[in-house]
Coordinates of C-alpha atoms in Angstrom, one line a residue:
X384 CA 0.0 0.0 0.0
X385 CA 1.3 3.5 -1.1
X386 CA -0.9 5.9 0.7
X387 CA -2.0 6.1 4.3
X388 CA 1.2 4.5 5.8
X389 CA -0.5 4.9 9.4
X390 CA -2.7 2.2 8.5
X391 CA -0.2 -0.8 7.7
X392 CA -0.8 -0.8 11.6
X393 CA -4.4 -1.4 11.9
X394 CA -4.9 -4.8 11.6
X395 CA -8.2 -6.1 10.1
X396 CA -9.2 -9.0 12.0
X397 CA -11.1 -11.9 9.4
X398 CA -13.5 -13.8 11.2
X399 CA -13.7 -16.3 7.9
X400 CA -10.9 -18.0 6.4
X401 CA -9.8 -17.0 2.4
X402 CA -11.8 -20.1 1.0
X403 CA -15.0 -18.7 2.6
X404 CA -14.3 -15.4 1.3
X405 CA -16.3 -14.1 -1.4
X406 CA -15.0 -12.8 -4.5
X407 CA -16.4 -9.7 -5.5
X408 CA -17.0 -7.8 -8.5
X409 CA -18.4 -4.5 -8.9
X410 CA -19.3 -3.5 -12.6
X411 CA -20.9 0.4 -13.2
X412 CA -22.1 1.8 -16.1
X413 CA -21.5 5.6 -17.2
X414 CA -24.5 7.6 -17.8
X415 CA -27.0 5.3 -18.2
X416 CA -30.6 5.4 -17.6
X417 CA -32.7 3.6 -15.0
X418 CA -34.8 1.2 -17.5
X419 CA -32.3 0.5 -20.1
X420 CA -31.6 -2.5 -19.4
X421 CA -34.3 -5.7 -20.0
X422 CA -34.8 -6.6 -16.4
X423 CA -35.9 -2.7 -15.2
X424 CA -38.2 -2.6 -18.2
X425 CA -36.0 -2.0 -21.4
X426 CA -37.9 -3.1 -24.4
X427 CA -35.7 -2.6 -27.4
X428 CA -32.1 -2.5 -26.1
X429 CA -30.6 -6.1 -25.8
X430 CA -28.7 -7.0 -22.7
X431 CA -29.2 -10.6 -22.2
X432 CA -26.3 -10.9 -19.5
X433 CA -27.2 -8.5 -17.2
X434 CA -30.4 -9.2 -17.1
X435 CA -29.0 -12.8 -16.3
X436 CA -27.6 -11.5 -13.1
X437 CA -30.9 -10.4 -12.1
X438 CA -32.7 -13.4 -13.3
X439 CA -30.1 -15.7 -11.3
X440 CA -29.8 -12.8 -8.1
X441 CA -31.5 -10.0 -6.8
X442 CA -32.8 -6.8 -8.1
X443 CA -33.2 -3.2 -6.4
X444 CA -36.4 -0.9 -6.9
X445 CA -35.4 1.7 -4.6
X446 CA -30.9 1.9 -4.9
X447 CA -29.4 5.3 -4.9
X448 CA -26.2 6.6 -6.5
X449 CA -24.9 10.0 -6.2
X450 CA -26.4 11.8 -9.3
X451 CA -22.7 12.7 -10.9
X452 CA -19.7 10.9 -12.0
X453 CA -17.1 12.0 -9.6
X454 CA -19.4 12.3 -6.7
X455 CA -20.7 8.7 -7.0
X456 CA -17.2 7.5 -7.6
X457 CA -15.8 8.8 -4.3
X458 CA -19.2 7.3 -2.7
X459 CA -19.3 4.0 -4.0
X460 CA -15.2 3.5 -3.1
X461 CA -15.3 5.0 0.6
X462 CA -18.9 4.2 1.8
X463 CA -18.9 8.0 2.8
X464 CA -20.8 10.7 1.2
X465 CA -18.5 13.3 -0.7
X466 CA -17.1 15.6 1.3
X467 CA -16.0 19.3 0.1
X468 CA -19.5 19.7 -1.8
X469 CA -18.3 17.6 -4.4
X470 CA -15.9 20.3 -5.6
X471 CA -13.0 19.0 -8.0
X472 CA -12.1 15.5 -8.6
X473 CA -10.0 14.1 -5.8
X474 CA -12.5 13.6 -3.1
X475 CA -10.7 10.7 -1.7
X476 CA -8.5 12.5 1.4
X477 CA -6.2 10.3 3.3
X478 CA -9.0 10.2 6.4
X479 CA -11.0 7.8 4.1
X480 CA -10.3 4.3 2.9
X481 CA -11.2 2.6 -0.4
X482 CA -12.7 -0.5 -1.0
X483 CA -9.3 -1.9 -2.6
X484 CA -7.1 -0.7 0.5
X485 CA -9.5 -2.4 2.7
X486 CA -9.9 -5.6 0.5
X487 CA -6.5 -5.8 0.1
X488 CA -6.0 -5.8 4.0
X489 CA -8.1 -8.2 4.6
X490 CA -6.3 -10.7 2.3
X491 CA -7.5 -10.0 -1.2
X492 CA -5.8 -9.6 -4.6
X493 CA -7.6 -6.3 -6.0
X494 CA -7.9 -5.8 -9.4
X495 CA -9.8 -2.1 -11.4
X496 CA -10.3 -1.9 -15.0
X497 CA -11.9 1.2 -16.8
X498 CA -13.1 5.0 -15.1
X499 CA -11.2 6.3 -12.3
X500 CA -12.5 10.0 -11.8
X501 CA -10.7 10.4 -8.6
X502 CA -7.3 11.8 -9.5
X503 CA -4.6 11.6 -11.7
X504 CA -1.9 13.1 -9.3
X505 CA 0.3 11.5 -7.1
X506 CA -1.1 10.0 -4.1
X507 CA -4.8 9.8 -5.4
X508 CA -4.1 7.4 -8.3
X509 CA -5.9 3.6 -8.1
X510 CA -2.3 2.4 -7.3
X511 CA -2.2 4.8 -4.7
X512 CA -5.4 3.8 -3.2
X513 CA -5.1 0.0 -2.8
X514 CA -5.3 -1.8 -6.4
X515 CA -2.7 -4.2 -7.0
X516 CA -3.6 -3.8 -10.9
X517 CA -5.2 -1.0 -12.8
X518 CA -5.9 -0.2 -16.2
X519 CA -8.3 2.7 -17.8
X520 CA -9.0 5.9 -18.0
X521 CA -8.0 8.2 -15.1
X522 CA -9.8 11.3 -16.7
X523 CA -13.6 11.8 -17.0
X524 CA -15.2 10.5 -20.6
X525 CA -13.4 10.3 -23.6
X526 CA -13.2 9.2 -27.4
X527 CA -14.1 5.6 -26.8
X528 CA -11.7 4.2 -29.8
X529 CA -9.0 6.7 -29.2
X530 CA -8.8 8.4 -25.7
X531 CA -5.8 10.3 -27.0
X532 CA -7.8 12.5 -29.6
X533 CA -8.7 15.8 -28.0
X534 CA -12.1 16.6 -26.8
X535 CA -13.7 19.2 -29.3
X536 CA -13.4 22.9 -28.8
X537 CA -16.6 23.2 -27.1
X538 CA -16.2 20.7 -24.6
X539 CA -12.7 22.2 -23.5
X540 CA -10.6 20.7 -26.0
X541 CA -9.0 18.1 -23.4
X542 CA -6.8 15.3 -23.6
X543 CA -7.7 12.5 -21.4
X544 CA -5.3 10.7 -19.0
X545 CA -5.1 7.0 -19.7
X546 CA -2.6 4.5 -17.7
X547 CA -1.7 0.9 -17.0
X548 CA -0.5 0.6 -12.7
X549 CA 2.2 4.0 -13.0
X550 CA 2.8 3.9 -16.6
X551 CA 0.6 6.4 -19.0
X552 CA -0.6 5.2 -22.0
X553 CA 0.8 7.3 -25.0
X554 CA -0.5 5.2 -28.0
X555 CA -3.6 3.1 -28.7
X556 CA -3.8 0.3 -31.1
X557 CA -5.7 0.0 -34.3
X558 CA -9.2 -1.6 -33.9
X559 CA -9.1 -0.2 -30.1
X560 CA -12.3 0.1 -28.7
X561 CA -12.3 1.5 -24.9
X562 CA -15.7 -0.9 -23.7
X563 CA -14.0 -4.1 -25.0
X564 CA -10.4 -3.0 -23.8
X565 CA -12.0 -2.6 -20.1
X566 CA -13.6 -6.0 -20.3
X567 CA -10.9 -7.6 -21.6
X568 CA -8.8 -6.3 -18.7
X569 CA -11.4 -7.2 -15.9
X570 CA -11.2 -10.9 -17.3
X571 CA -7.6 -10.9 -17.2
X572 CA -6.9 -10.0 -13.9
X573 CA -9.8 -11.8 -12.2
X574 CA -8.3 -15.0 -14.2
X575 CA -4.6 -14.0 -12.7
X576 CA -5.6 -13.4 -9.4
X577 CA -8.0 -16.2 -9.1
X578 CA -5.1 -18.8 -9.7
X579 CA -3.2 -16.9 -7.0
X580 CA -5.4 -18.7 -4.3
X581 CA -6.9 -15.6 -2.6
X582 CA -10.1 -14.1 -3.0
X583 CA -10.2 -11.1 -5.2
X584 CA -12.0 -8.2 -5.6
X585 CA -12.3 -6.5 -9.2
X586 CA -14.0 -3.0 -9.2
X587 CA -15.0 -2.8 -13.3
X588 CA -16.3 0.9 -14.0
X589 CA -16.9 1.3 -17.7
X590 CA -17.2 4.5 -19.8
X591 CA -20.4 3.6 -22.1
X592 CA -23.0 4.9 -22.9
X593 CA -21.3 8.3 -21.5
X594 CA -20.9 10.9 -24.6
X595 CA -19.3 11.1 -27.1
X596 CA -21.4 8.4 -29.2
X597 CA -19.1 5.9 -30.3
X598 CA -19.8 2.5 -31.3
X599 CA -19.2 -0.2 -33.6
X600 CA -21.2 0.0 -37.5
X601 CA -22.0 -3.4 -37.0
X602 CA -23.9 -2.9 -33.2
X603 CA -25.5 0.4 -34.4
X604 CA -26.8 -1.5 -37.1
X605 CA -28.3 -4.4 -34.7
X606 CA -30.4 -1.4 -33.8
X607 CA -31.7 0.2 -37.1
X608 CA -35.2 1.3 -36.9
X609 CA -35.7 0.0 -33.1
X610 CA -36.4 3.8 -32.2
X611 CA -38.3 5.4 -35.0
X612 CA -41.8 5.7 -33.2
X613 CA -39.6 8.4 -31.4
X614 CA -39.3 9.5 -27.8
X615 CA -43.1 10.3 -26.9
X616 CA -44.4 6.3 -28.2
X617 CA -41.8 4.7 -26.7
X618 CA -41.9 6.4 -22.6
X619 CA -45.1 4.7 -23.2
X620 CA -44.1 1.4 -24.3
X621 CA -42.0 1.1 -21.9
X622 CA -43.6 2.2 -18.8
X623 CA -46.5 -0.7 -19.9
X624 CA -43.4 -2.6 -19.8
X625 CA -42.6 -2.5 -16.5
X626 CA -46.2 -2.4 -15.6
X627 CA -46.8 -5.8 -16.4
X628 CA -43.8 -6.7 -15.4
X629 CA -44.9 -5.4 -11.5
X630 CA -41.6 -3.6 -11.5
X631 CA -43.7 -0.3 -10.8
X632 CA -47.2 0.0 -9.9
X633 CA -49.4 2.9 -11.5
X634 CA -50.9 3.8 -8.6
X635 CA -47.9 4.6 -6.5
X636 CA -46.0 5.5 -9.7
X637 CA -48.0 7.9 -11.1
X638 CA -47.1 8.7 -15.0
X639 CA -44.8 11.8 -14.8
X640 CA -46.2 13.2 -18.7
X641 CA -47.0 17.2 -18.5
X642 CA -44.8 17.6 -15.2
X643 CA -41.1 17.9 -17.2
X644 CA -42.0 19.4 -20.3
X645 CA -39.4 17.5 -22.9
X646 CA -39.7 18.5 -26.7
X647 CA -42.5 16.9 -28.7
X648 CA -41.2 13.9 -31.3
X649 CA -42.7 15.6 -33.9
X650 CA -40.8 18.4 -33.4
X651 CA -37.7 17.7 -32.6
X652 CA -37.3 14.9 -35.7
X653 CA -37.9 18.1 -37.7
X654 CA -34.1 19.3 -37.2
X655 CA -33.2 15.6 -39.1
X656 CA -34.8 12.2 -38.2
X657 CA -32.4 10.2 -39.2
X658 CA -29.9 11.8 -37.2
X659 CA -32.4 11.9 -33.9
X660 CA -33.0 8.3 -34.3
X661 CA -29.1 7.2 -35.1
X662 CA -28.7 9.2 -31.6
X663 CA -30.7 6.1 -29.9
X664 CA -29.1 3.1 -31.8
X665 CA -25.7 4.0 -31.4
X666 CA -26.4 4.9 -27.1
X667 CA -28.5 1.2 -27.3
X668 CA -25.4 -0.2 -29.7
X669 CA -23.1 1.0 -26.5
X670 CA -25.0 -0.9 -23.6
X671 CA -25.4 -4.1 -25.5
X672 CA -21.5 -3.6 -26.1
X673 CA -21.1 -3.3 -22.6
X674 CA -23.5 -6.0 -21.7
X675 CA -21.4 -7.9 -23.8
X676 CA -18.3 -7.4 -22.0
X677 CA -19.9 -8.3 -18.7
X678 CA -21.0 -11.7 -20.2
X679 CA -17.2 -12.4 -20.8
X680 CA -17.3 -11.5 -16.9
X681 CA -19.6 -13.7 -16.3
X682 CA -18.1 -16.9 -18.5
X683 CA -14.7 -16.7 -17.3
X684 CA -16.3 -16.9 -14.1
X685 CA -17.9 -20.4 -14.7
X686 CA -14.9 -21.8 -17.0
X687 CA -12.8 -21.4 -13.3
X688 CA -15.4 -22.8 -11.3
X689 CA -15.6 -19.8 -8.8
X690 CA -19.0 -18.5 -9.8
X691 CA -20.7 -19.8 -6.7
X692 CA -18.8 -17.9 -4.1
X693 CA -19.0 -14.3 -6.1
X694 CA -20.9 -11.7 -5.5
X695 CA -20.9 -10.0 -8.7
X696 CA -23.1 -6.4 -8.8
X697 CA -24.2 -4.2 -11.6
X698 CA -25.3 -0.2 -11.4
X699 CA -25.1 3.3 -12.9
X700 CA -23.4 6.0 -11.8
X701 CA -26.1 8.4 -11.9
X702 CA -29.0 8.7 -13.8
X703 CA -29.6 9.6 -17.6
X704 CA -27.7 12.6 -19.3
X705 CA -29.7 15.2 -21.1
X706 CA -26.2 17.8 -21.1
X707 CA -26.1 19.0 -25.0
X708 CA -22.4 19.7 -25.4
X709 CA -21.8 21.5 -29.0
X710 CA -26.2 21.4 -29.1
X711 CA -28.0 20.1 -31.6
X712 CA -25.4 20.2 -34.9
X713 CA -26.3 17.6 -36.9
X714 CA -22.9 17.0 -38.8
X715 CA -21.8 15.4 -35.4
X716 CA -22.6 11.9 -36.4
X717 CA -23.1 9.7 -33.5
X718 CA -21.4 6.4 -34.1
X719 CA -17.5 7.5 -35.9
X720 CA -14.6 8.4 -33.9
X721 CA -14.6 11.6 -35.5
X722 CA -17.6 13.4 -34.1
X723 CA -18.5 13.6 -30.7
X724 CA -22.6 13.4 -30.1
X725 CA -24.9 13.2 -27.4
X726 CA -28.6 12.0 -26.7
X727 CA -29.9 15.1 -25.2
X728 CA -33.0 15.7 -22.8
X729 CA -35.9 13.7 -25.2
X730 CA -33.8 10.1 -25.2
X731 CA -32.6 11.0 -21.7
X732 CA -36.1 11.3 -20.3
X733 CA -37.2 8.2 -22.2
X734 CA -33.9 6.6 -20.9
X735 CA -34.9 7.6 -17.3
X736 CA -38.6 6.2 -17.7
X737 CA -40.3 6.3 -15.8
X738 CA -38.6 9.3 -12.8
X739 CA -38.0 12.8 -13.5
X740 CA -35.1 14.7 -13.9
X741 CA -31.8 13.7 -14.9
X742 CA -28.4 12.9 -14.0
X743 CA -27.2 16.0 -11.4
X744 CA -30.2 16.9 -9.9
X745 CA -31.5 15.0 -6.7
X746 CA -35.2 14.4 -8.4
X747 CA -35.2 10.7 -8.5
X748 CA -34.3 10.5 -12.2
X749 CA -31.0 12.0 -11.2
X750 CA -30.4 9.7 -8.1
X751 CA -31.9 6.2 -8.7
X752 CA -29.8 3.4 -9.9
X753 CA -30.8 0.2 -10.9
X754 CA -28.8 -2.4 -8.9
X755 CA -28.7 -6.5 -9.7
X756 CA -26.8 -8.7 -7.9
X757 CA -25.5 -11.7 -7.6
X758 CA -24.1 -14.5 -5.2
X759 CA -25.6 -18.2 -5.4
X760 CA -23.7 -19.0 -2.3
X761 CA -25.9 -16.5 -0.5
X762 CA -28.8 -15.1 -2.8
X763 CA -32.0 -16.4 -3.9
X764 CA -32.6 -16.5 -7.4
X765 CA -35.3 -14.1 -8.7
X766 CA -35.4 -11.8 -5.5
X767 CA -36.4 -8.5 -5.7
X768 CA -36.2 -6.0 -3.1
X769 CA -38.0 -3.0 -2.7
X770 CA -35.5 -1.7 0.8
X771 CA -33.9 1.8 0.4
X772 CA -30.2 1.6 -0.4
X773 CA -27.6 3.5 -1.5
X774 CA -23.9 3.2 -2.9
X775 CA -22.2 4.0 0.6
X776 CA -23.6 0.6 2.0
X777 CA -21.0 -1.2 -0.7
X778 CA -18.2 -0.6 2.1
X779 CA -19.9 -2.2 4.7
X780 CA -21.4 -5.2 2.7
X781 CA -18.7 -5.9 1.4
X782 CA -16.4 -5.9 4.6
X783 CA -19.2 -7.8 6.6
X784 CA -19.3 -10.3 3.5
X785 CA -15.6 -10.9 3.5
X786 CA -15.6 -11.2 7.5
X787 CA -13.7 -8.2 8.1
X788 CA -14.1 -4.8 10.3
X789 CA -13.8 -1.3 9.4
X790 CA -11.0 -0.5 11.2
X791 CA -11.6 2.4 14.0
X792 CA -9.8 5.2 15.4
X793 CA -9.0 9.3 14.7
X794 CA -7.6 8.5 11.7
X795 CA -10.6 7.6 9.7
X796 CA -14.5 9.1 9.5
X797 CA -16.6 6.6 10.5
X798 CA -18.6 4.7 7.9
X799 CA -22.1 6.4 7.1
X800 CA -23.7 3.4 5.5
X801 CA -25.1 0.1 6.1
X802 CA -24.3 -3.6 5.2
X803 CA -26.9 -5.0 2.5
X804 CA -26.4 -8.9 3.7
X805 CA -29.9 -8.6 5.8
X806 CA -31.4 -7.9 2.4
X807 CA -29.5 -10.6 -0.1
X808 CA -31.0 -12.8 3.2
X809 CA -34.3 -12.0 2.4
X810 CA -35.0 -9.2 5.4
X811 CA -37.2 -6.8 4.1
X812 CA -35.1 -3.4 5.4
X813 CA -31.7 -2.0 6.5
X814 CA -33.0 1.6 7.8
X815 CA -35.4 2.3 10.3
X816 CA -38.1 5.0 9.3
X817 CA -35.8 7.6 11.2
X818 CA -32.6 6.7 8.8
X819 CA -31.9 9.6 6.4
X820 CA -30.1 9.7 3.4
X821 CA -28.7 13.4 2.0
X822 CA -27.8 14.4 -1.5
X823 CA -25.8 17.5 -3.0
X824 CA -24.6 18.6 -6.5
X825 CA -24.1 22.0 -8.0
X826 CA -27.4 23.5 -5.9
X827 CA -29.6 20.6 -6.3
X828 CA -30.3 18.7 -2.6
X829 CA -32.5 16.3 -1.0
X830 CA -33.2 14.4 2.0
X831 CA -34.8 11.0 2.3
X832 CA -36.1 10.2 5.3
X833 CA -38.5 6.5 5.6
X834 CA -40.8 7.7 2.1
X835 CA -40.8 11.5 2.6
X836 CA -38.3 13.2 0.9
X837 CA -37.7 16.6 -0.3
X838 CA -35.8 17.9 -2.8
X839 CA -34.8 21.4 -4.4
X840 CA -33.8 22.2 -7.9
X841 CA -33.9 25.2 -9.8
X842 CA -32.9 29.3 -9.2
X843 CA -35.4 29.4 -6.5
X844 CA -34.1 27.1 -3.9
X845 CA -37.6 26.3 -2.9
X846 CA -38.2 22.6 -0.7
X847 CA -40.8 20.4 -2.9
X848 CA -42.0 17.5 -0.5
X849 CA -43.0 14.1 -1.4
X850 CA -44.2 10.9 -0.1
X851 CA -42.7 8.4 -1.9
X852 CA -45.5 5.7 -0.8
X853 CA -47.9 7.1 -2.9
X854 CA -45.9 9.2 -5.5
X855 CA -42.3 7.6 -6.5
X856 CA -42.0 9.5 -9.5
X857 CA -42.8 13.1 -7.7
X858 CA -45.9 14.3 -9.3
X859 CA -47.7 16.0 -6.2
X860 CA -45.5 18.4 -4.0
X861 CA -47.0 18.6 -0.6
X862 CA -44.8 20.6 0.9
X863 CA -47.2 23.3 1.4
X864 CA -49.6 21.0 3.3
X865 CA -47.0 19.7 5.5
X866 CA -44.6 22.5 6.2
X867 CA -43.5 21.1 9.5
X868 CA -42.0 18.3 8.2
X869 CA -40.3 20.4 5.7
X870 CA -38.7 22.2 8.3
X871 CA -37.2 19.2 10.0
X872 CA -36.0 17.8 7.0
X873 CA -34.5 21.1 6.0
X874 CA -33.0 21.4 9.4
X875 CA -31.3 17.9 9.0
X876 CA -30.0 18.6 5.8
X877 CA -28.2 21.6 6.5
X878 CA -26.6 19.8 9.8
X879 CA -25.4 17.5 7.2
X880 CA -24.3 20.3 4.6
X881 CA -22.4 21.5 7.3
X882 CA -20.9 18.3 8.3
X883 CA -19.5 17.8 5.5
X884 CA -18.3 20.9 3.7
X885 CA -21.1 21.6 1.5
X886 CA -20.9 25.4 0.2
X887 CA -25.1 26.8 0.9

């Protein structure tokens, strides 16, 4: 270990020995929506091995993530919420441990393949932070078939930082492709470290479908014609979907149409429907390669026999984007390394289907994730779960699953989330109704607490109240009816905002 020398000290007592110990993999998509994928409700887009892991494991209704790359990433790693406001990139201070410094204490070979996000410098670098092996992109997104070609003008005009352990990658081969290249590494390591006789753990963060809109001719063309009834036929579609599928119920889900307004179809094909519709199969053409690359995951996996005892997991970092970077130019194909595209707010809010809002704001389309998991060893195939989690219970669960403690003391904040073993058990809840959970990016904030929650967005700062009981996807603000509870809410927020270091 390179960083936090104090800690070579602590020892992290194992109450189970290394064959007991789990593997564990944690795989996140980039940007992507809450019901793209077949087993939240996706009806089109093709992603027969996730949804596997859900079919074979457990699947989340109600998991949160962070609502932005970096914030989630920090999050996800520490089991603490960001710290600072969110501000900058290298939220991971030397009081905080990652999940591959305390994995790797407690006996593991760690392993990360794709989308740091938390530092490039010395000191915050995956090496740094307790990964034996890393390979990927240190940088935010980039040109998925060469990370060395500059962003455009109007997104900065940056060149990404991509590395191998301490070594920076300076040149990219022909045919590169940055989804396959992640997966490729992921099953390489997990195959090297699983002959070394200790348990691993392999954190496997990709960059798709993240902008810029890059994928393979012959996955776009998988998808030609899949989205033509446009945007405003297809939130439909899909929201029967997952009707019938009893993933959401239409009474406690009520349908979110004439709340965000979101540009007509009709419309919005009229600036070039070819080009709105090759928007959607080259996104769809970059979670089925993805998918793709977790099914290689998922075979190497059985081909060694060690399928059993992992705990394999799948989420988003945040929730659909709807950011129009260069707007709505038309000569930026989506699909060739050349051009750099994006979906913008009509695919995002069918992407989010059925929430509102979008990726950075604390509405639930910005903060909910869908979460599968899977361990045979431990989980009952076909669960579903409908308890309230969120991406700093990862720490815990997966310290409690490997028989390990958090180690104590000044030198480290205490964990702020919760182990989810109760749940892959079959208990119905980790949180009492008291438990809260807080949110913050760029002026946008909410508090959960049991199903109330409120949540601010917009110039005007103003609390908007809902019970999530009866209205998931925020349709009916009550905060006017209940201002009480809007005050104690608000109350507990800002104690937390002050906590930790969030600018008002």
């Amino acid at each position: 270990m390179k960083t936090l020398p104090a800690l070579l000290s602590l020892s992290l007592a194992c109450a189970a020995s290394a064959s007991e110990k789990p593997n564990i993999i944690l795989i996140m998509a980039d940007d992507m929506g809450w019901s793209d994928i077949g087993c939240y409700g996706a009806v089109h887009i093709r992603t027969p091995h996730i949804d596997r892991i859900a079919r074979e494991g457990m699947l989340f209704t109600q998991f949160y993530n962070n609502a932005k790359c970096t914030t989630t990433r920090a999050s996800l790693l520490t089991g603490l919420y960001p710290r600072k406001g969110g501000k900058g990139i290298e939220l991971i201070g030397k009081d905080m441990l990652t999940l591959g410094e305390a994995l790797r204490g407690a006996g593991y070979s760690t392993g990360m393949s794709g989308k740091w996000h938390n530092g490039s410098s010395v000191g915050t670098r995956p090496w740094d932070r307790g990964f034996d092996e890393a390979y990927g992109l240190w940088d935010g997104a980039s040109n998925f078939f060469n990370p060395l070609q500059p962003d455009p003008k109007f997104k900065g005009g940056a060149v990404r930082v991509s590395g191998h352990n301490d070594d920076i990658i300076t040149e990219f081969p022909a045919g590169f492709y940055a989804t396959d290249a992640f997966g490729d590494h992921a099953v390489e390591t997990i195959r090297k470290h699983a002959k070394s006789g200790k348990p691993f753990f392999h954190y496997l963060p990709f960059t798709a479908p993240h902008y810029p809109l890059h994928a393979k001719p012959e996955d776009i063309a998988a998808y030609k014609g899949k989205f033509s009834a446009g945007w405003d036929s297809l939130i439909k579609e899909r929201r029967a979907n997952q009707i019938r599928m009893g993933l959401i119920d239409p009474e406690t889900w009520p349908d979110i149409r004439g709340i965000d307004k979101v540009q007509a179809w009709d419309e919005a094909k009229g600036i070039g429907e070819d080009w709105q519709n090759l928007r959607m199969e080259t996104y769809a053409a970059m979670v089925t390669s993805m998918d793709h690359n977790i099914g290689k995951v998922l075979a190497a996996l059985d081909e060694l026999g060690i399928a059993r005892n992992t705990l394999i997991l799948f989420l988003s970092d945040n929730g659909s984007c709807s950011e129009t970077p260069g707007g709505n130019d038309t000569a930026q194909i989506p699909g060739p390394k050349e051009f750099y595209s994006h979906v913008g707010p009509g695919w995002a809010h069918f992407q989010n289907t059925p929430f509102r809002k979008y990726k950075s704001t604390s509405h639930e389309g910005g903060i909910a994730t869908p979460l599968v998991a899977r361990w045979p060893a431990a989980i009952k195939p076909g669960s579903r779960t409908d308890a309230v989690g969120h991406i700093i219970d990862f720490m815990p669960t997966f310290l409690a699953a490997a028989g390990t403690e958090y180690p104590g003391g000044e030198k480290l904040l205490p964990l702020e989330g919760k182990s989810l073993l109760p749940l892959f058990k079959g208990e119905a809840s980790i949180r009492s109704p008291d438990d809260t959970l807080f949110w913050h990016w760029a002026g946008t904030r909410a508090v959960r607490q049991g199903d109330w929650k409120i949540v601010s967005h917009g110039k005007s700062k103003a609390w908007e109240l809902y019970d999530l009981s009866t209205d998931r996807t925020e349709t009916k603000n009550l905060a006017s009816k209940h201002p009480d509870r809007v005050n104690g809410l608000a109350g507990k927020w800002d104690d937390w905002a002050a906590a930790t270091g969030v600018r008002k």
